[in-house]
PDB file of C-alpha atoms in Angstrom:
ATOM      1  CA  MET A   1     299.320 276.701 229.075  1.00 34.00           C
ATOM      2  CA  GLN A   2     296.812 278.685 232.083  1.00 38.00           C
ATOM      3  CA  LYS A   3     294.650 281.029 231.161  1.00 41.00           C
ATOM      4  CA  GLU A   4     295.059 284.165 232.349  1.00 41.00           C
ATOM      5  CA  THR A   5     292.515 285.629 235.096  1.00 51.00           C
ATOM      6  CA  ARG A   6     290.941 288.798 234.723  1.00 59.00           C
ATOM      7  CA  PRO A   7     290.459 290.651 237.648  1.00 69.00           C
ATOM      8  CA  ILE A   8     286.537 292.209 238.098  1.00 75.00           C
ATOM      9  CA  PRO A   9     286.073 295.673 236.736  1.00 77.00           C
ATOM     10  CA  GLN A  10     285.194 298.359 239.844  1.00 81.00           C
ATOM     11  CA  GLU A  11     281.669 298.447 238.088  1.00 79.00           C
ATOM     12  CA  ALA A  12     280.649 295.261 238.834  1.00 79.00           C
ATOM     13  CA  PHE A  13     281.059 295.729 242.021  1.00 80.00           C
ATOM     14  CA  ASP A  14     279.024 298.884 242.441  1.00 80.00           C
ATOM     15  CA  TRP A  15     276.712 297.229 240.055  1.00 80.00           C
ATOM     16  CA  TYR A  16     275.917 294.517 243.190  1.00 79.00           C
ATOM     17  CA  ASP A  17     275.670 297.146 245.425  1.00 76.00           C
ATOM     18  CA  GLU A  18     273.293 298.775 243.487  1.00 82.00           C
ATOM     19  CA  TYR A  19     271.425 295.039 243.126  1.00 81.00           C
ATOM     20  CA  ALA A  20     271.562 294.076 246.542  1.00 77.00           C
ATOM     21  CA  HIS A  21     270.149 297.154 247.740  1.00 73.00           C
ATOM     22  CA  GLY A  22     267.372 297.044 245.551  1.00 77.00           C
ATOM     23  CA  LEU A  23     268.542 300.117 243.097  1.00 81.00           C
ATOM     24  CA  ILE A  24     267.997 298.207 240.309  1.00 79.00           C
ATOM     25  CA  ASP A  25     266.646 294.676 239.496  1.00 82.00           C
ATOM     26  CA  ARG A  26     267.814 291.900 238.913  1.00 80.00           C
ATOM     27  CA  ARG A  27     267.132 291.373 234.968  1.00 85.00           C
ATOM     28  CA  THR A  28     269.024 295.139 235.280  1.00 87.00           C
ATOM     29  CA  PHE A  29     272.576 294.055 237.573  1.00 82.00           C
ATOM     30  CA  LEU A  30     272.812 290.826 235.342  1.00 78.00           C
ATOM     31  CA  SER A  31     272.531 292.784 231.899  1.00 82.00           C
ATOM     32  CA  ARG A  32     275.056 295.398 232.868  1.00 83.00           C
ATOM     33  CA  LEU A  33     277.457 292.135 233.718  1.00 78.00           C
ATOM     34  CA  SER A  34     276.502 290.868 230.619  1.00 78.00           C
ATOM     35  CA  SER A  35     278.177 293.736 228.833  1.00 80.00           C
ATOM     36  CA  LEU A  36     281.511 292.480 230.690  1.00 74.00           C
ATOM     37  CA  SER A  37     282.397 290.087 227.464  1.00 69.00           C
ATOM     38  CA  ALA A  38     282.746 292.856 225.902  1.00 60.00           C
ATOM     39  CA  VAL A  39     286.424 292.741 227.198  1.00 60.00           C
ATOM     40  CA  GLY A  40     286.830 289.686 227.427  1.00 64.00           C
ATOM     41  CA  ILE A  41     284.934 288.737 230.704  1.00 68.00           C
ATOM     42  CA  SER A  42     282.501 285.889 230.331  1.00 68.00           C
ATOM     43  CA  MET A  43     278.967 286.184 233.621  1.00 66.00           C
ATOM     44  CA  ALA A  44     279.854 282.461 234.094  1.00 63.00           C
ATOM     45  CA  ALA A  45     283.690 283.965 235.399  1.00 65.00           C
ATOM     46  CA  ILE A  46     281.976 286.972 237.087  1.00 71.00           C
ATOM     47  CA  THR A  47     278.609 285.724 238.728  1.00 68.00           C
ATOM     48  CA  PRO A  48     279.899 283.522 241.127  1.00 66.00           C
ATOM     49  CA  ALA A  49     282.883 286.319 242.168  1.00 68.00           C
ATOM     50  CA  LEU A  50     279.856 288.525 243.297  1.00 73.00           C
ATOM     51  CA  MET A  51     277.747 286.341 245.031  1.00 73.00           C
ATOM     52  CA  PRO A  52     278.295 284.942 247.903  1.00 81.00           C
ATOM     53  CA  ASN A  53     279.552 281.243 248.637  1.00 82.00           C
ATOM     54  CA  TYR A  54     279.465 280.841 252.564  1.00 85.00           C
ATOM     55  CA  ALA A  55     281.318 277.610 252.362  1.00 78.00           C
ATOM     56  CA  LYS A  56     284.051 280.606 252.499  1.00 75.00           C
ATOM     57  CA  ALA A  57     282.821 282.164 255.983  1.00 73.00           C
ATOM     58  CA  GLU A  58     283.260 279.811 258.402  1.00 89.00           C
ATOM     59  CA  GLN A  59     286.177 281.038 260.184  1.00 94.00           C
ATOM     60  CA  VAL A  60     284.964 279.735 263.364  1.00 95.00           C
ATOM     61  CA  SER A  61     282.718 276.680 263.484  1.00 93.00           C
ATOM     62  CA  PHE A  62     279.959 275.476 264.845  1.00 91.00           C
ATOM     63  CA  ASN A  63     281.318 273.066 265.843  1.00 92.00           C
ATOM     64  CA  ASP A  64     283.964 274.469 268.376  1.00 95.00           C
ATOM     65  CA  GLN A  65     283.535 273.156 271.335  1.00 96.00           C
ATOM     66  CA  SER A  66     285.126 276.653 273.286  1.00 97.00           C
ATOM     67  CA  ILE A  67     281.447 277.911 272.223  1.00 98.00           C
ATOM     68  CA  LEU A  68     277.725 277.017 273.232  1.00 98.00           C
ATOM     69  CA  ALA A  69     275.359 278.464 270.915  1.00 97.00           C
ATOM     70  CA  THR A  70     271.585 278.252 271.199  1.00 97.00           C
ATOM     71  CA  PHE A  71     268.232 279.713 269.476  1.00 98.00           C
ATOM     72  CA  GLU A  72     266.694 282.519 272.173  1.00 98.00           C
ATOM     73  CA  THR A  73     263.199 284.253 271.752  1.00 98.00           C
ATOM     74  CA  PHE A  74     262.562 287.485 272.820  1.00 98.00           C
ATOM     75  CA  SER A  75     259.431 289.986 273.420  1.00 98.00           C
ATOM     76  CA  SER A  76     258.749 292.955 270.540  1.00 98.00           C
ATOM     77  CA  PRO A  77     255.300 294.542 271.720  1.00 98.00           C
ATOM     78  CA  GLU A  78     256.273 297.341 269.608  1.00 98.00           C
ATOM     79  CA  GLY A  79     257.549 295.359 266.472  1.00 98.00           C
ATOM     80  CA  HIS A  80     256.320 291.958 265.249  1.00 98.00           C
ATOM     81  CA  GLY A  81     254.964 290.194 269.159  1.00 98.00           C
ATOM     82  CA  GLU A  82     258.801 288.294 269.064  1.00 98.00           C
ATOM     83  CA  GLY A  83     261.735 287.881 267.869  1.00 98.00           C
ATOM     84  CA  ARG A  84     264.310 285.653 268.127  1.00 98.00           C
ATOM     85  CA  GLY A  85     267.921 284.974 267.455  1.00 98.00           C
ATOM     86  CA  TYR A  86     271.263 283.145 267.454  1.00 98.00           C
ATOM     87  CA  LEU A  87     272.606 283.309 270.947  1.00 98.00           C
ATOM     88  CA  VAL A  88     276.748 281.760 271.170  1.00 98.00           C
ATOM     89  CA  LYS A  89     278.582 282.346 274.163  1.00 98.00           C
ATOM     90  CA  PRO A  90     282.023 280.921 275.616  1.00 97.00           C
ATOM     91  CA  ARG A  91     281.518 277.387 276.728  1.00 96.00           C
ATOM     92  CA  GLU A  92     282.761 277.925 280.308  1.00 93.00           C
ATOM     93  CA  LEU A  93     281.600 281.077 280.733  1.00 95.00           C
ATOM     94  CA  GLN A  94     281.391 281.132 284.995  1.00 88.00           C
ATOM     95  CA  GLU A  95     279.137 283.830 285.940  1.00 92.00           C
ATOM     96  CA  THR A  96     278.545 286.881 283.111  1.00 97.00           C
ATOM     97  CA  ALA A  97     280.308 289.234 280.197  1.00 97.00           C
ATOM     98  CA  PRO A  98     280.053 291.859 278.269  1.00 98.00           C
ATOM     99  CA  VAL A  99     277.269 291.289 275.145  1.00 98.00           C
ATOM    100  CA  VAL A 100     276.421 292.751 271.711  1.00 98.00           C
ATOM    101  CA  LEU A 101     273.940 292.412 269.598  1.00 99.00           C
ATOM    102  CA  VAL A 102     275.348 291.632 265.945  1.00 99.00           C
ATOM    103  CA  ILE A 103     273.296 292.616 263.277  1.00 98.00           C
ATOM    104  CA  HIS A 104     273.112 291.665 259.727  1.00 98.00           C
ATOM    105  CA  GLU A 105     272.699 293.165 255.986  1.00 97.00           C
ATOM    106  CA  ASN A 106     269.167 293.272 253.944  1.00 95.00           C
ATOM    107  CA  ARG A 107     268.361 289.657 254.074  1.00 95.00           C
ATOM    108  CA  GLY A 108     268.213 288.320 257.129  1.00 97.00           C
ATOM    109  CA  LEU A 109     270.096 285.624 259.499  1.00 98.00           C
ATOM    110  CA  ASN A 110     273.412 283.822 256.805  1.00 96.00           C
ATOM    111  CA  PRO A 111     275.907 282.009 257.909  1.00 96.00           C
ATOM    112  CA  TYR A 112     278.354 285.066 258.088  1.00 96.00           C
ATOM    113  CA  ILE A 113     276.669 286.321 260.596  1.00 97.00           C
ATOM    114  CA  LYS A 114     275.979 283.422 262.545  1.00 98.00           C
ATOM    115  CA  ASP A 115     279.972 283.363 262.250  1.00 97.00           C
ATOM    116  CA  VAL A 116     280.460 287.122 262.853  1.00 98.00           C
ATOM    117  CA  ALA A 117     278.578 285.981 266.389  1.00 98.00           C
ATOM    118  CA  ARG A 118     280.456 282.815 267.035  1.00 98.00           C
ATOM    119  CA  ARG A 119     283.985 285.026 266.306  1.00 98.00           C
ATOM    120  CA  LEU A 120     282.759 287.386 269.114  1.00 98.00           C
ATOM    121  CA  ALA A 121     282.307 285.053 271.150  1.00 98.00           C
ATOM    122  CA  LYS A 122     285.183 283.848 271.096  1.00 97.00           C
ATOM    123  CA  ALA A 123     286.400 286.090 272.149  1.00 97.00           C
ATOM    124  CA  GLY A 124     285.103 286.169 275.267  1.00 97.00           C
ATOM    125  CA  PHE A 125     281.639 288.374 274.302  1.00 98.00           C
ATOM    126  CA  VAL A 126     278.342 287.186 274.397  1.00 98.00           C
ATOM    127  CA  ALA A 127     276.761 287.800 271.036  1.00 98.00           C
ATOM    128  CA  PHE A 128     273.329 288.287 269.841  1.00 98.00           C
ATOM    129  CA  ALA A 129     272.223 287.731 266.613  1.00 98.00           C
ATOM    130  CA  PRO A 130     268.456 288.204 265.413  1.00 98.00           C
ATOM    131  CA  ASP A 131     267.010 287.416 262.244  1.00 98.00           C
ATOM    132  CA  ALA A 132     264.374 290.147 261.756  1.00 98.00           C
ATOM    133  CA  LEU A 133     263.222 287.606 258.568  1.00 98.00           C
ATOM    134  CA  TYR A 134     261.837 285.681 262.082  1.00 98.00           C
ATOM    135  CA  PRO A 135     258.654 286.959 261.323  1.00 98.00           C
ATOM    136  CA  LEU A 136     258.388 285.751 257.956  1.00 98.00           C
ATOM    137  CA  GLY A 137     259.906 281.830 258.556  1.00 97.00           C
ATOM    138  CA  GLY A 138     262.924 283.041 259.685  1.00 98.00           C
ATOM    139  CA  TYR A 139     266.439 283.234 256.685  1.00 97.00           C
ATOM    140  CA  PRO A 140     265.016 280.960 253.681  1.00 97.00           C
ATOM    141  CA  GLY A 141     268.817 279.934 252.612  1.00 93.00           C
ATOM    142  CA  ASN A 142     268.968 282.437 249.661  1.00 91.00           C
ATOM    143  CA  ASP A 143     269.998 285.629 249.711  1.00 91.00           C
ATOM    144  CA  ASP A 144     267.912 287.333 246.809  1.00 89.00           C
ATOM    145  CA  MET A 145     265.026 285.744 248.461  1.00 95.00           C
ATOM    146  CA  GLY A 146     265.923 286.876 251.714  1.00 95.00           C
ATOM    147  CA  ARG A 147     266.260 290.789 250.547  1.00 93.00           C
ATOM    148  CA  LYS A 148     262.864 290.041 249.039  1.00 94.00           C
ATOM    149  CA  MET A 149     261.327 289.170 252.057  1.00 97.00           C
ATOM    150  CA  GLN A 150     263.046 291.695 254.732  1.00 97.00           C
ATOM    151  CA  ARG A 151     261.712 294.419 251.621  1.00 95.00           C
ATOM    152  CA  SER A 152     257.889 292.891 251.994  1.00 97.00           C
ATOM    153  CA  MET A 153     257.620 294.161 255.484  1.00 98.00           C
ATOM    154  CA  ASP A 154     256.994 296.968 258.033  1.00 98.00           C
ATOM    155  CA  ARG A 155     260.684 298.653 257.819  1.00 97.00           C
ATOM    156  CA  VAL A 156     259.597 300.552 261.529  1.00 98.00           C
ATOM    157  CA  LYS A 157     258.194 297.157 263.052  1.00 98.00           C
ATOM    158  CA  ILE A 158     261.621 295.824 262.313  1.00 98.00           C
ATOM    159  CA  GLU A 159     263.598 298.542 263.921  1.00 98.00           C
ATOM    160  CA  ASN A 160     261.304 297.947 266.200  1.00 98.00           C
ATOM    161  CA  ASP A 161     262.161 294.473 267.094  1.00 98.00           C
ATOM    162  CA  PHE A 162     266.288 295.655 266.945  1.00 98.00           C
ATOM    163  CA  ILE A 163     265.232 298.089 269.710  1.00 98.00           C
ATOM    164  CA  ALA A 164     263.664 294.928 271.444  1.00 98.00           C
ATOM    165  CA  ALA A 165     266.420 292.478 270.825  1.00 98.00           C
ATOM    166  CA  ALA A 166     268.745 295.110 272.322  1.00 98.00           C
ATOM    167  CA  LYS A 167     267.265 295.657 275.795  1.00 98.00           C
ATOM    168  CA  PHE A 168     266.905 291.813 276.031  1.00 98.00           C
ATOM    169  CA  LEU A 169     270.136 291.240 275.519  1.00 98.00           C
ATOM    170  CA  LYS A 170     271.463 294.687 277.745  1.00 98.00           C
ATOM    171  CA  LYS A 171     269.720 292.340 280.851  1.00 98.00           C
ATOM    172  CA  HIS A 172     270.017 289.170 280.173  1.00 98.00           C
ATOM    173  CA  SER A 173     271.196 287.308 283.018  1.00 97.00           C
ATOM    174  CA  LEU A 174     274.526 286.681 280.817  1.00 97.00           C
ATOM    175  CA  SER A 175     275.489 290.193 280.710  1.00 98.00           C
ATOM    176  CA  ASN A 176     277.236 291.944 282.801  1.00 97.00           C
ATOM    177  CA  GLY A 177     275.171 295.524 282.021  1.00 97.00           C
ATOM    178  CA  LYS A 178     277.320 296.499 278.878  1.00 98.00           C
ATOM    179  CA  LEU A 179     276.139 296.328 275.196  1.00 98.00           C
ATOM    180  CA  GLY A 180     277.772 296.784 272.309  1.00 98.00           C
ATOM    181  CA  ALA A 181     276.304 296.256 268.571  1.00 99.00           C
ATOM    182  CA  VAL A 182     277.763 295.676 265.632  1.00 99.00           C
ATOM    183  CA  GLY A 183     276.190 295.700 262.148  1.00 98.00           C
ATOM    184  CA  PHE A 184     276.861 295.469 258.369  1.00 98.00           C
ATOM    185  CA  CYS A 185     275.387 297.972 255.564  1.00 97.00           C
ATOM    186  CA  PHE A 186     271.706 297.316 256.909  1.00 98.00           C
ATOM    187  CA  GLY A 187     272.763 296.245 260.187  1.00 98.00           C
ATOM    188  CA  GLY A 188     275.235 299.399 260.156  1.00 98.00           C
ATOM    189  CA  TYR A 189     272.331 301.798 259.798  1.00 98.00           C
ATOM    190  CA  ILE A 190     270.489 299.906 263.020  1.00 98.00           C
ATOM    191  CA  VAL A 191     273.836 300.299 264.687  1.00 98.00           C
ATOM    192  CA  ASN A 192     273.335 304.185 264.197  1.00 98.00           C
ATOM    193  CA  MET A 193     269.361 304.207 264.906  1.00 98.00           C
ATOM    194  CA  LEU A 194     269.790 302.351 268.720  1.00 98.00           C
ATOM    195  CA  ALA A 195     272.512 304.808 268.727  1.00 98.00           C
ATOM    196  CA  ALA A 196     269.986 307.750 268.126  1.00 98.00           C
ATOM    197  CA  THR A 197     267.257 306.274 269.717  1.00 98.00           C
ATOM    198  CA  ILE A 198     267.866 303.893 272.822  1.00 98.00           C
ATOM    199  CA  PRO A 199     271.185 306.018 274.531  1.00 98.00           C
ATOM    200  CA  GLN A 200     270.792 304.779 277.893  1.00 98.00           C
ATOM    201  CA  TYR A 201     271.016 301.164 276.728  1.00 98.00           C
ATOM    202  CA  LEU A 202     274.065 301.092 274.315  1.00 98.00           C
ATOM    203  CA  ASP A 203     277.370 301.741 275.348  1.00 98.00           C
ATOM    204  CA  ALA A 204     279.148 301.089 272.470  1.00 98.00           C
ATOM    205  CA  GLY A 205     278.809 301.003 269.085  1.00 98.00           C
ATOM    206  CA  VAL A 206     280.308 299.840 265.681  1.00 99.00           C
ATOM    207  CA  PRO A 207     278.348 299.998 262.028  1.00 98.00           C
ATOM    208  CA  PHE A 208     280.567 299.163 259.192  1.00 98.00           C
ATOM    209  CA  TYR A 209     279.812 300.805 256.448  1.00 98.00           C
ATOM    210  CA  GLY A 210     275.935 301.665 257.759  1.00 98.00           C
ATOM    211  CA  THR A 211     273.451 304.722 256.728  1.00 98.00           C
ATOM    212  CA  PRO A 212     273.121 307.087 259.814  1.00 98.00           C
ATOM    213  CA  ALA A 213     270.142 307.509 261.434  1.00 98.00           C
ATOM    214  CA  ALA A 214     267.553 310.073 261.000  1.00 98.00           C
ATOM    215  CA  LYS A 215     268.842 313.897 261.571  1.00 98.00           C
ATOM    216  CA  SER A 216     266.169 314.578 263.843  1.00 97.00           C
ATOM    217  CA  ILE A 217     267.456 311.949 266.196  1.00 98.00           C
ATOM    218  CA  ARG A 218     270.747 312.002 265.861  1.00 98.00           C
ATOM    219  CA  LYS A 219     271.698 314.880 268.647  1.00 98.00           C
ATOM    220  CA  ASN A 220     271.015 312.411 271.465  1.00 98.00           C
ATOM    221  CA  ILE A 221     273.408 309.889 270.406  1.00 98.00           C
ATOM    222  CA  LYS A 222     275.500 309.049 273.941  1.00 98.00           C
ATOM    223  CA  ALA A 223     277.473 306.168 273.221  1.00 98.00           C
ATOM    224  CA  PRO A 224     281.439 306.312 271.713  1.00 98.00           C
ATOM    225  CA  LEU A 225     281.316 304.902 268.363  1.00 98.00           C
ATOM    226  CA  MET A 226     283.927 303.079 265.564  1.00 99.00           C
ATOM    227  CA  ILE A 227     282.673 304.081 261.809  1.00 98.00           C
ATOM    228  CA  GLN A 228     284.278 301.227 259.470  1.00 98.00           C
ATOM    229  CA  LEU A 229     283.455 303.008 255.643  1.00 98.00           C
ATOM    230  CA  GLY A 230     285.298 301.626 252.382  1.00 98.00           C
ATOM    231  CA  GLU A 231     286.284 304.040 250.541  1.00 98.00           C
ATOM    232  CA  LEU A 232     284.875 302.458 247.357  1.00 96.00           C
ATOM    233  CA  ASP A 233     281.737 302.858 248.633  1.00 96.00           C
ATOM    234  CA  LYS A 234     279.964 305.710 247.050  1.00 94.00           C
ATOM    235  CA  ARG A 235     277.018 305.184 248.161  1.00 94.00           C
ATOM    236  CA  VAL A 236     277.665 305.284 251.790  1.00 97.00           C
ATOM    237  CA  ASN A 237     280.201 308.005 251.579  1.00 98.00           C
ATOM    238  CA  ALA A 238     278.130 310.156 250.322  1.00 98.00           C
ATOM    239  CA  THR A 239     276.261 310.703 254.150  1.00 98.00           C
ATOM    240  CA  TRP A 240     279.226 310.748 256.059  1.00 98.00           C
ATOM    241  CA  PRO A 241     280.411 314.220 256.110  1.00 98.00           C
ATOM    242  CA  GLU A 242     276.675 315.277 257.044  1.00 98.00           C
ATOM    243  CA  TYR A 243     276.499 312.638 259.963  1.00 98.00           C
ATOM    244  CA  GLU A 244     280.268 313.568 260.979  1.00 98.00           C
ATOM    245  CA  LYS A 245     279.112 317.256 261.587  1.00 98.00           C
ATOM    246  CA  ASP A 246     276.285 316.716 263.823  1.00 98.00           C
ATOM    247  CA  LEU A 247     278.380 313.913 265.360  1.00 98.00           C
ATOM    248  CA  LYS A 248     280.992 316.707 266.478  1.00 98.00           C
ATOM    249  CA  ALA A 249     277.590 319.291 267.237  1.00 97.00           C
ATOM    250  CA  ASN A 250     277.420 316.966 269.703  1.00 97.00           C
ATOM    251  CA  ASN A 251     280.178 316.134 271.340  1.00 98.00           C
ATOM    252  CA  VAL A 252     280.022 312.321 270.564  1.00 98.00           C
ATOM    253  CA  ASP A 253     283.047 310.509 270.447  1.00 98.00           C
ATOM    254  CA  TYR A 254     283.721 308.597 267.658  1.00 98.00           C
ATOM    255  CA  ILE A 255     286.320 307.834 265.457  1.00 98.00           C
ATOM    256  CA  MET A 256     285.653 306.952 261.668  1.00 98.00           C
ATOM    257  CA  HIS A 257     288.309 304.837 259.743  1.00 98.00           C
ATOM    258  CA  MET A 258     288.616 305.114 256.193  1.00 98.00           C
ATOM    259  CA  TYR A 259     289.875 301.156 253.894  1.00 98.00           C
ATOM    260  CA  GLU A 260     291.424 301.939 250.772  1.00 98.00           C
ATOM    261  CA  LYS A 261     290.239 300.407 247.740  1.00 96.00           C
ATOM    262  CA  ALA A 262     287.665 298.619 249.919  1.00 97.00           C
ATOM    263  CA  ASN A 263     283.994 298.419 249.332  1.00 95.00           C
ATOM    264  CA  HIS A 264     281.154 298.320 250.338  1.00 95.00           C
ATOM    265  CA  GLY A 265     281.096 294.835 251.967  1.00 95.00           C
ATOM    266  CA  PHE A 266     284.482 294.187 252.748  1.00 96.00           C
ATOM    267  CA  HIS A 267     284.282 292.581 256.069  1.00 97.00           C
ATOM    268  CA  ASN A 268     281.909 289.652 253.739  1.00 95.00           C
ATOM    269  CA  ASP A 269     284.435 287.056 253.498  1.00 94.00           C
ATOM    270  CA  SER A 270     281.485 285.118 251.522  1.00 91.00           C
ATOM    271  CA  THR A 271     281.636 287.431 248.316  1.00 86.00           C
ATOM    272  CA  GLY A 272     284.487 288.896 245.827  1.00 85.00           C
ATOM    273  CA  ARG A 273     284.526 291.872 247.987  1.00 89.00           C
ATOM    274  CA  TYR A 274     285.645 291.251 250.987  1.00 92.00           C
ATOM    275  CA  ASP A 275     289.352 292.482 251.434  1.00 95.00           C
ATOM    276  CA  LYS A 276     291.127 290.194 253.534  1.00 96.00           C
ATOM    277  CA  GLU A 277     293.383 292.931 255.275  1.00 98.00           C
ATOM    278  CA  SER A 278     291.253 295.432 255.442  1.00 98.00           C
ATOM    279  CA  ALA A 279     288.807 292.984 257.100  1.00 98.00           C
ATOM    280  CA  GLU A 280     291.383 291.588 259.287  1.00 98.00           C
ATOM    281  CA  LEU A 281     292.148 295.318 260.630  1.00 98.00           C
ATOM    282  CA  ALA A 282     288.682 296.305 260.910  1.00 98.00           C
ATOM    283  CA  TRP A 283     287.952 293.500 263.163  1.00 98.00           C
ATOM    284  CA  LYS A 284     290.809 293.863 265.546  1.00 98.00           C
ATOM    285  CA  ARG A 285     289.560 297.813 265.656  1.00 98.00           C
ATOM    286  CA  THR A 286     286.485 296.800 266.409  1.00 98.00           C
ATOM    287  CA  MET A 287     287.707 294.042 268.915  1.00 98.00           C
ATOM    288  CA  ASN A 288     290.128 296.355 270.551  1.00 98.00           C
ATOM    289  CA  PHE A 289     286.933 298.872 270.691  1.00 98.00           C
ATOM    290  CA  PHE A 290     284.586 296.302 272.220  1.00 98.00           C
ATOM    291  CA  GLU A 291     287.201 295.417 275.273  1.00 97.00           C
ATOM    292  CA  LYS A 292     287.826 299.078 276.288  1.00 97.00           C
ATOM    293  CA  HIS A 293     284.120 300.460 276.362  1.00 98.00           C
ATOM    294  CA  LEU A 294     282.425 296.927 277.739  1.00 98.00           C
ATOM    295  CA  THR A 295     285.123 295.792 279.862  1.00 91.00           C
ATOM    296  CA  LYS A 296     285.887 298.377 281.987  1.00 66.00           C
ATOM    297  CA  SER A 297     284.049 300.085 284.670  1.00 58.00           C
TER     298      SER A 297
END
């Protein structure tokens, strides 16, 4: 007889979110997970469901013949001096195309974010995904180590690296002059920050479950924004009412989508937080949004 599989309780996802964002340490996280054994859920069953499995996150192969991927460096004088990212374009691109900056979570340029860049190229955009960890040697191949590395870095310099990356991409020889940005978690925050910091460069932004830029600079936002939030993401959602108030006060063209019963990280198809229906709808909306704001004069 097949053994019944118990669903992962919501508190386990909440604990993982706290751990992933440095609110609790690994020991506390694992201790909390072990407490679930009292209700018949073993650590061996739950841990793989929460931790990323990047073999699941390749929707577009790096060998896909319709795209071409390279790594490019860019100057970042106000950041770490030099940055590096993963540039993906449609292989048959003859002239220029809209460009989209892809911004990773708080752990560096992992395989999931590279795949997101490939998905954009497959859809006809030129995508560029910088690695904030490049000054330390780049994403280490392990998310826990990646988080530790990123926490050790100067936050202001990281932000300036992404500002430099946005400027680099906007002026790239493949760019049609229209710049979009999409980011996830920390990357969602960076999209909001770019919109408020370099409004003259950004033409459209899609932050997935990202916190807002500092209140003092939100008045600078000019680009249309599509805010993507998961209903169960209490931490980020708590920041939304005030952010929305400021967007309205400054007449920003924005739309917010709240995805029912979706967790923080619902778009990331390498973990148990992935919500296929919500992720696919959010991505379809993202593509339509970029198509509207980046391909038309």
